[in-house]
Each structure stands twice: as structure tokens, then as C-alpha cells.
Coordinates of C-alpha atoms in Angstrom, one line a residue:
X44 CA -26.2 45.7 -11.6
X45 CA -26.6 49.5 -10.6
X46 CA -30.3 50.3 -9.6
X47 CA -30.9 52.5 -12.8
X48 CA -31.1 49.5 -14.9
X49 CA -33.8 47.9 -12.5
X50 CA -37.5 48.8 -13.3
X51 CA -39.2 49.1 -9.8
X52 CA -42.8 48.4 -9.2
X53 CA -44.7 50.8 -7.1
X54 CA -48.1 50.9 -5.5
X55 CA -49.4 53.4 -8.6
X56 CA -46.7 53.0 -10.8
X57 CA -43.4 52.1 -12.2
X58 CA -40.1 54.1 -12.4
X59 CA -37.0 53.7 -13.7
X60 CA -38.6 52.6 -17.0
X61 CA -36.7 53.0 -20.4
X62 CA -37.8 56.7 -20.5
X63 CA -36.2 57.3 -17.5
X64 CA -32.3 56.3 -17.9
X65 CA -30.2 56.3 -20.6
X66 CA -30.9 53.7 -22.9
X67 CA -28.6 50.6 -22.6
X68 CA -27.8 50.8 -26.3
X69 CA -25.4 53.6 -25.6
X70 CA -23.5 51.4 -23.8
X71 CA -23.0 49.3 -26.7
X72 CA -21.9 51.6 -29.2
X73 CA -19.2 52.7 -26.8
X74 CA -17.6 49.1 -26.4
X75 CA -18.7 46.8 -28.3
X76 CA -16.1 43.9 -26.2
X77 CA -17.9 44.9 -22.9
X78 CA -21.5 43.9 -24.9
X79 CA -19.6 40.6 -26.0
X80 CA -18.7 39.9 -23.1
X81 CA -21.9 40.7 -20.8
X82 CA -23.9 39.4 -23.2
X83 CA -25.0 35.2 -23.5
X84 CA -28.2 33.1 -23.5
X85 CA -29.4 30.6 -21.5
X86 CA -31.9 27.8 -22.4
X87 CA -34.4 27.2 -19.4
X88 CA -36.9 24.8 -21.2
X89 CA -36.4 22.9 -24.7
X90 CA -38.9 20.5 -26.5
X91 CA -40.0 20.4 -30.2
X92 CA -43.2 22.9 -29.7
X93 CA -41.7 25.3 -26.6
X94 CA -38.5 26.9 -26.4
X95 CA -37.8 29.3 -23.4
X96 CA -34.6 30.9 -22.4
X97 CA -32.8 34.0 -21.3
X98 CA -31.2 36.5 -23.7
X99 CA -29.2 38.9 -20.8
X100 CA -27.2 42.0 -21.6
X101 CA -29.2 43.3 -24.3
X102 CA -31.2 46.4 -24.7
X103 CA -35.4 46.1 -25.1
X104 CA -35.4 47.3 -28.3
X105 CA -33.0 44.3 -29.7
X106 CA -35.5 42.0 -27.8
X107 CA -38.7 43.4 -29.2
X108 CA -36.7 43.6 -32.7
X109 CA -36.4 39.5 -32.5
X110 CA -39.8 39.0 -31.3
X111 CA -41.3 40.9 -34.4
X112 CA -39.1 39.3 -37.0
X113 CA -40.0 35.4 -35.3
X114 CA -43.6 36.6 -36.1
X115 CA -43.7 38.4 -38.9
X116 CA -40.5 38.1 -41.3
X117 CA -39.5 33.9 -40.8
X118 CA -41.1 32.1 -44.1
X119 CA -43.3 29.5 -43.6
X120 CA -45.4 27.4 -46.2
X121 CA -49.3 27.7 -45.8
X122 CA -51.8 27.4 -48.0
X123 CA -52.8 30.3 -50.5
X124 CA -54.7 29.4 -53.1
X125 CA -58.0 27.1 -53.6
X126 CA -59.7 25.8 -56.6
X127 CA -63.5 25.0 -55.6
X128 CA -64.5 22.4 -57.8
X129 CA -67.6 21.3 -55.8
X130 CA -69.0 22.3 -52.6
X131 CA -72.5 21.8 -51.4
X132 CA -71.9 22.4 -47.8
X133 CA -73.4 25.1 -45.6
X134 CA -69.6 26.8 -45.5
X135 CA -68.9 29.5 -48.1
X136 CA -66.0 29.2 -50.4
X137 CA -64.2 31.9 -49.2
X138 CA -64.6 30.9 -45.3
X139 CA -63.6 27.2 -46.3
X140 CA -60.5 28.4 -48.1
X141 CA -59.3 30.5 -45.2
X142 CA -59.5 27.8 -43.2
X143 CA -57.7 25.7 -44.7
X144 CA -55.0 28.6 -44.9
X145 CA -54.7 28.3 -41.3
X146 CA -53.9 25.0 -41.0
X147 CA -50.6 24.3 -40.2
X148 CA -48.6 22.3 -43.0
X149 CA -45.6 20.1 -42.1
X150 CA -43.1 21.2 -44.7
X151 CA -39.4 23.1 -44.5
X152 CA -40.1 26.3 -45.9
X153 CA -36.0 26.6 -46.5
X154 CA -36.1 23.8 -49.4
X155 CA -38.6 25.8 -51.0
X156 CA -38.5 29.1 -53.1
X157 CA -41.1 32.1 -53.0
X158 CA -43.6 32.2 -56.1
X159 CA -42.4 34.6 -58.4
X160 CA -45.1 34.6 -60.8
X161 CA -48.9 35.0 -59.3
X162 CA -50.1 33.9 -62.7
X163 CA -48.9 30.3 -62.3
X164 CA -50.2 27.8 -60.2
X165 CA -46.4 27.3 -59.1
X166 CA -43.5 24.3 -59.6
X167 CA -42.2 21.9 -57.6
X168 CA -39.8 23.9 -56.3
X169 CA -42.5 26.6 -55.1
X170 CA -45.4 24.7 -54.3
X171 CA -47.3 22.6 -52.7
X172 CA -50.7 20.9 -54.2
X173 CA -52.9 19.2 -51.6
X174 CA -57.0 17.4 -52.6
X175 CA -59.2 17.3 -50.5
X176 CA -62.6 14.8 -51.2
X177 CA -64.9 14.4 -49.0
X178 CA -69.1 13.5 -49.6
X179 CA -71.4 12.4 -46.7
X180 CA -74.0 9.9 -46.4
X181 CA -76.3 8.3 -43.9
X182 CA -75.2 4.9 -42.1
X183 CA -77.6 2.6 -43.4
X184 CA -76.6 0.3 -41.0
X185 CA -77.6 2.9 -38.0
X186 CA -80.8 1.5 -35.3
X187 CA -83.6 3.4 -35.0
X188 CA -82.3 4.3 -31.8
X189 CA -79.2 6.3 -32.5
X190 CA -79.0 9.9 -32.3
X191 CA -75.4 11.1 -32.2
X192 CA -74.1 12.5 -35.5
X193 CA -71.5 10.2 -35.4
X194 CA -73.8 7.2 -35.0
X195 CA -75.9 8.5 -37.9
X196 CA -73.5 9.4 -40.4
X197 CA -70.6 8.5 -42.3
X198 CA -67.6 10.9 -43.1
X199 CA -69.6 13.9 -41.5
X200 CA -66.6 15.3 -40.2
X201 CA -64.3 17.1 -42.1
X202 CA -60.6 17.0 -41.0
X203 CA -57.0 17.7 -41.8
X204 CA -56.3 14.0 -42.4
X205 CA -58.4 14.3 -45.7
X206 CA -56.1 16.5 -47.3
X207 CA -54.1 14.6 -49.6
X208 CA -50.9 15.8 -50.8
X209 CA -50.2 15.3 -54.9
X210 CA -46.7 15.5 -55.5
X211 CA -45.8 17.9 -58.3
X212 CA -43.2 17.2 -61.2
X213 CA -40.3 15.3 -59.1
X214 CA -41.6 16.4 -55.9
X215 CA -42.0 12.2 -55.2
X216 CA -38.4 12.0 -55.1
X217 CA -37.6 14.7 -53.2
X218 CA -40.0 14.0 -50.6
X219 CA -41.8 11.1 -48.3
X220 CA -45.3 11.3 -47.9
X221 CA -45.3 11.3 -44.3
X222 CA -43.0 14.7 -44.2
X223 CA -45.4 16.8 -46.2
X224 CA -49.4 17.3 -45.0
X225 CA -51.0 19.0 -42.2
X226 CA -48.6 19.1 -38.6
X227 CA -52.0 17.2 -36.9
X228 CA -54.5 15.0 -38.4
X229 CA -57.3 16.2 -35.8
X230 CA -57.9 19.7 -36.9
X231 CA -61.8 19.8 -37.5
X232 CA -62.2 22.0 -40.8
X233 CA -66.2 21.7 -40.7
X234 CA -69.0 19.2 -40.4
X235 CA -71.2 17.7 -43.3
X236 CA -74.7 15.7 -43.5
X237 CA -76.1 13.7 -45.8
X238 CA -76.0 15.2 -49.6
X239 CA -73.2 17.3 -48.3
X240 CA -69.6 17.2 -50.6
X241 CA -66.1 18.6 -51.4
X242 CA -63.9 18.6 -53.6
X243 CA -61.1 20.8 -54.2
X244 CA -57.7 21.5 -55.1
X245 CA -55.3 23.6 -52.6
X246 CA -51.3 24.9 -53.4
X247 CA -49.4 26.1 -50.5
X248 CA -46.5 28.9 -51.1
X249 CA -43.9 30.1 -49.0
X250 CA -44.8 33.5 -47.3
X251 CA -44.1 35.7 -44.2
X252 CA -46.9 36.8 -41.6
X253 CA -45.7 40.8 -42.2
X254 CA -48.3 39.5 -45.1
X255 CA -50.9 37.5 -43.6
X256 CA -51.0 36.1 -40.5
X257 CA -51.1 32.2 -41.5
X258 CA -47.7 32.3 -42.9
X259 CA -46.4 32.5 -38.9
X260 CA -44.6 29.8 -38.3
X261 CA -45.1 30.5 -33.9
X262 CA -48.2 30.4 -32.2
X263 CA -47.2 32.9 -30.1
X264 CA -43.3 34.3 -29.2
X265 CA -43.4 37.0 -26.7
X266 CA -40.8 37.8 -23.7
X267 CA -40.7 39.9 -20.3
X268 CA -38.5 41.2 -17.9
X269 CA -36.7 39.2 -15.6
X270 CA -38.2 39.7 -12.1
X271 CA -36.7 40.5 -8.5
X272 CA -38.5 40.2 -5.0
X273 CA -36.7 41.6 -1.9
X274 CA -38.4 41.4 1.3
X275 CA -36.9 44.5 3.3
X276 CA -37.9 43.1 6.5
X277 CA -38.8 40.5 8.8
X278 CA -42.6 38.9 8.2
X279 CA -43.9 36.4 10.3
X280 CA -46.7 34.3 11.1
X281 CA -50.4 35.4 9.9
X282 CA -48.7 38.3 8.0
X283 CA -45.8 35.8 6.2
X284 CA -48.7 33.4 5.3
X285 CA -50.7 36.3 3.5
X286 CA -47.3 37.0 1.9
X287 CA -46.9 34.1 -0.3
X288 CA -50.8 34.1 -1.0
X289 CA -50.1 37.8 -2.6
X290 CA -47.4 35.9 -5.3
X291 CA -48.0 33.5 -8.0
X292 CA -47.3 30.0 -6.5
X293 CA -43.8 29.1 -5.9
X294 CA -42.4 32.9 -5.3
X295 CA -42.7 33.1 -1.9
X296 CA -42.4 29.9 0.8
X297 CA -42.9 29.8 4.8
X298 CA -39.9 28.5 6.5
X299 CA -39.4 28.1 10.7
X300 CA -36.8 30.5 11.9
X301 CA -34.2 30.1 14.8
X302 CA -36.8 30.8 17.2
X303 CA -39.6 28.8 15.4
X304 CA -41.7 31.4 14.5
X305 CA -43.2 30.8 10.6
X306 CA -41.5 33.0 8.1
X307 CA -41.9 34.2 4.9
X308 CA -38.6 34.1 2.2
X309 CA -38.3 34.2 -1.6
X310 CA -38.7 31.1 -3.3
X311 CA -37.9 32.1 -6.6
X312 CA -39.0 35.5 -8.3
X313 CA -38.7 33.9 -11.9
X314 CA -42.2 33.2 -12.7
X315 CA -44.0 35.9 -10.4
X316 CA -46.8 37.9 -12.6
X317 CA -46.0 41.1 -10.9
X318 CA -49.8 41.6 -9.8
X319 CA -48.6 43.9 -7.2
X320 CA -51.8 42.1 -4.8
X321 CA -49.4 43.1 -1.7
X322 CA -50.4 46.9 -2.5
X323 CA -53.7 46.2 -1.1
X324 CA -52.2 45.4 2.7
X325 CA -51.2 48.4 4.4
X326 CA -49.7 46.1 7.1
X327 CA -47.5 44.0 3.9
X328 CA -46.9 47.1 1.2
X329 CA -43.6 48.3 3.0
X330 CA -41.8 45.0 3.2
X331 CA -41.3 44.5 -0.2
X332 CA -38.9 45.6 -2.7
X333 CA -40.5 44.4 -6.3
X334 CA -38.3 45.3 -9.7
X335 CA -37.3 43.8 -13.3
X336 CA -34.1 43.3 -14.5
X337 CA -33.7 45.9 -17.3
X338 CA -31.5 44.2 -19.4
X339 CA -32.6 40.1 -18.5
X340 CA -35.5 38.8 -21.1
X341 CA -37.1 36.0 -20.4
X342 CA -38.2 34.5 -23.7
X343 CA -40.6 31.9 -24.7
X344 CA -41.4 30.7 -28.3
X345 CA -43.8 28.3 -29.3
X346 CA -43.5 26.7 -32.6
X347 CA -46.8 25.8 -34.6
X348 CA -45.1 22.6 -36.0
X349 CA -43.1 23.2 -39.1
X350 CA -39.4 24.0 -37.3
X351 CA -38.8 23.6 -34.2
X352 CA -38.6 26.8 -31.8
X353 CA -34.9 27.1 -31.8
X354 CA -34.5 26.6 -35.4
X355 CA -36.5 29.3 -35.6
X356 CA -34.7 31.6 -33.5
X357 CA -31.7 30.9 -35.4
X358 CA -34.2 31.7 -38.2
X359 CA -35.0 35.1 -37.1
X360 CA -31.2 36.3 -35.9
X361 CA -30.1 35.3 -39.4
X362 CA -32.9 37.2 -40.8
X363 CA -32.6 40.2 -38.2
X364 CA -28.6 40.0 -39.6
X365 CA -30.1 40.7 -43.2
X366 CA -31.8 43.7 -42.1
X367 CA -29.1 45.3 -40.6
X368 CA -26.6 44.7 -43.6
X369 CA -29.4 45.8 -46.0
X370 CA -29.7 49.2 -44.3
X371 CA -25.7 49.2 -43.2
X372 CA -25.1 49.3 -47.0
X373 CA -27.8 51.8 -47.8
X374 CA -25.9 54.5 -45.0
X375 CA -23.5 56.5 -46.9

């Protein structure tokens, strides 16, 4: 790859940045076939909460244009409205409820349609109804010499395993209970003491985070630039060993040359943060070459629980594919 499509990392700043050569995008509209071919992905690191690979031969605004639709345009269910039927705590009604919004629910927001009329409370093929009743009282059965909460009182703490989902119509059918509920039992919603109670009613719709941020279905997705370290020239001894310490740990490593003298090499430059810490050696600053990869994203996306990350990737590409038919359509 030609040096213009490398972003270099100087002592007080960075050239060769998008504003600074022709965007890569050009490139693409003049053959497409070239793009094809150039252009792949390759998966680093896969479980059912983290998903990072490489999307290579694309331009930043196609990478950034995935990252916002995984956060903001994938559907996800989440709880939206609450019916407060009794609540003595200390927590307000509106604070409880938007807590509860943020929990994460463990339901496929595909088999589910979006609410069409607010009026409604919703269907089964819309919705989601949830309880949650919860009153505390003091352990009878407690010494005098107990003083932990949880020594002192029963059902004090309020968590996600207390919401109970209540099919709707021929939800029952449809679905077991162990696939629909909150994605971890463990969440702390509040505490309680004695005289303390809940009881409400919660439905969950299917929504996007473009309109609040609990409808997200990834805790975070974000990407960055593939890196590159070159060391220009021979660094030994003292000099290699404050080397490595200027890198994140595993980018640089001390090896014995022919003549057995220490030296420094490059490890791998994949997960170096770029601090640029060598800048502050004047004997170290000039033997290293330190750029990104232009066109080489390194993305990670971390699911909150409903699909799992890659699912929704495919997710957001299908729904990144809508957009740009909606507005090919709308072009005369």
C-alpha cells in the first residue's frame, strides 16, 4: 500500500489524514471489481458477548456508517412502558421506571413487530408484559447480634430475577419461559427495608436507540485504524529496553542479536495505543516510524445479550443495505 493511504504519527501531530489525500471512495466508484476484490473481513476474536475483526479495503466513512447504524438503527426489545400500582420505596416512579428500561431483556426483536398504536398497551405480536412484586420485612428469626442488611432483612434487594414475564394472548405457545426475561438475573434495581413494596406492571416494545438509548442492542461498538511500527534503525541495550516500555505490552520485544547485544524488534503493532510516549526521548524519537493503515479497521462489538455480535452485524449491513436503496430510489 502507497504511503498516502497511511496516516503517520508525528511528535505534534498527524498527516496524511483523510483531509489530506483523496478520499478512498473515489476509488470505488471508478471500479467497483477492484473494491470486490481488495475488499474482505477477517474474524480475530468470536464469543456470544465480543465480536472483533477486520473490515480491510474500505473507506472511513463506510466504517463509521456501520458503527452508527449497530448503535442507533438495529431494533431491540426494552422496556417502555410502566404501570405503578404500588410503590412505597424511597425511588421515584419515574427513576424506577427508567431503570427498568435499561435492563437488558432476552428476546429476538426480529419475531416481533413495532407498536403501531401508542394508545394500546400492545399484542402478542408487539409486546412484552413483565410483574414485578416485591414487599420487604424484617427476619424475625435474625440474633440480636446481626447487623448486615442482608442478615436483617428479607427480600431487601430488588433484582432482575423478580421480573416475571406474563405471556400475552398465545404468547405461551410461541415461547419458553426461560427465552424471554432479563439477559442476567443479578442486575440490582434498588434496595428496600422493612414496610418497603412494589408492585407493577412493565411492557417491552421493539425500538431503535436513534430513539433512546435503551433500545441499543451493543454495549459499546466502536473500531480504529490498523496500526504499523517500523523501527528505522538499530536500538540496543538500555535504549532497546526503554523501547518496548514506550508501547503497550506485547508491541515491542528484546531479542539477542548475532553479536549478543539486547535488541529491540516489533512484536506485533496490532494492539499498540499509539501514545506516542517515545516522543518524550530525544535519544528514541528518530528510530521510529509510527502510522495507521488508512483503509484496515479493526472492529470490536460487544453485544448486551439479546443477539449475538455477529448477528448483529449482519443486522446492521442489511439495514445500512435499506438505506441506501431508500435514497437510491429517491435520486432521480
Amino acid at each position: 500500500m502507497g504511503k498516502k493511504n497511511k496516516v503517520t504519527l508525528n511528535e505534534h501531530n498527524v498527516t496524511n489524514t483523510a483531509d489530506d489525500f483523496e478520499d478512498l471512495s473515489s476509488d470505488m466508484k471508478e471500479n467497483l471489481k477492484d473494491f470486490r476484490d481488495k475488499f474482505r473481513i477477517d474474524i480475530v476474536k468470536y464469543d456470544h458477548e465480543k465480536f472483533e475483526f477486520d473490515m480491510i479495503g474500505i473507506p472511513p466513512a463506510i466504517a463509521n456508517a456501520v458503527r452508527r447504524v449497530l448503535i442507533s438503527d438495529v431494533p431491540t426489545m426494552a422496556i417502555d412502558r410502566v404501570h405503578m400500582l404500588n410503590n412505597t420505596s424511597l425511588m421515584q416512579d419515574e427513576v424506577l421506571a427508567h431503570r427498568l428500561g435499561l435492563i437488558p431483556l432476552k428476546a429476538d426483536p426480529r419475531l416481533f413487530e413495532y407498536r403501531t398504536e401508542e394508545e394500546s398497551e400492545g399484542t402478542d405480536q408487539d409486546s412484552l408484559q413483565f410483574e414485578l412484586k416485591i414487599k420487604c420485612s424484617r427476619n424475625v428469626a435474625a440474633g440480636n447480634d446481626k447487623t448486615l442488611p442482608d442478615d436483617l432483612y428479607i427480600d431487601h434487594k430488588v433484582y432482575s430475577k423478580h421480573l416475571k414475564w406474563i405471556p400475552i394472548g398465545g404468547q405461551e405457545d410461541l415461547y419458553k419461559e426461560e427465552e424471554i426475561g432479563p439477559i442476567h438475573d443479578d442486575i440490582l434495581i434498588m434496595k428496600l427495608r422493612p414496610g418497603h413494596e412494589i408492585e407493577l406492571r412493565a411492557f417491552a416494545y421493539k425500538g431503535v436507540g436513534r430513539d433512546h438509548a435503551k433500545f441499543s442492542p451493543v454495549a459499546t461498538a466502536h473500531y480504529r485504524q490498523l496500526p504499523e511500527i517500523r523501527i528505522l534503525r538499530s536500538v540496543a541495550g538500555e535504549k532497546a529496553r526503554r523501547l518496548a516500555t514506550c508501547f503497550s505490552p506485547g508491541v515491542i520485544g528484546i531479542k539477542k542479536n548475532k553479536e549478543g547485544t539486547e535488541e529491540a524488534y516489533v512484536i506485533d503493532a496490532r494492539y499498540d495505543s499509539s501514545s506516542r510516549n517515545v516522543f518524550r526521548y530525544d535519544d528514541l524519537k528518530d528510530c521510529v516510524e509510527m502510522t495507521r493503515v488508512s483503509d484496515h479497521f479493526i472492529f470490536t462489538v460487544e453485544s448486551t445479550g439479546a443477539l449475538s455480535p455477529d448477528i448483529l452485524f449482519i443486522e446492521a449491513l442489511k439495514t445500512l443495505k435499506k438505506k441506501c436503496k431508500e435514497l437510491s430510489d429517491q435520486i432521480p
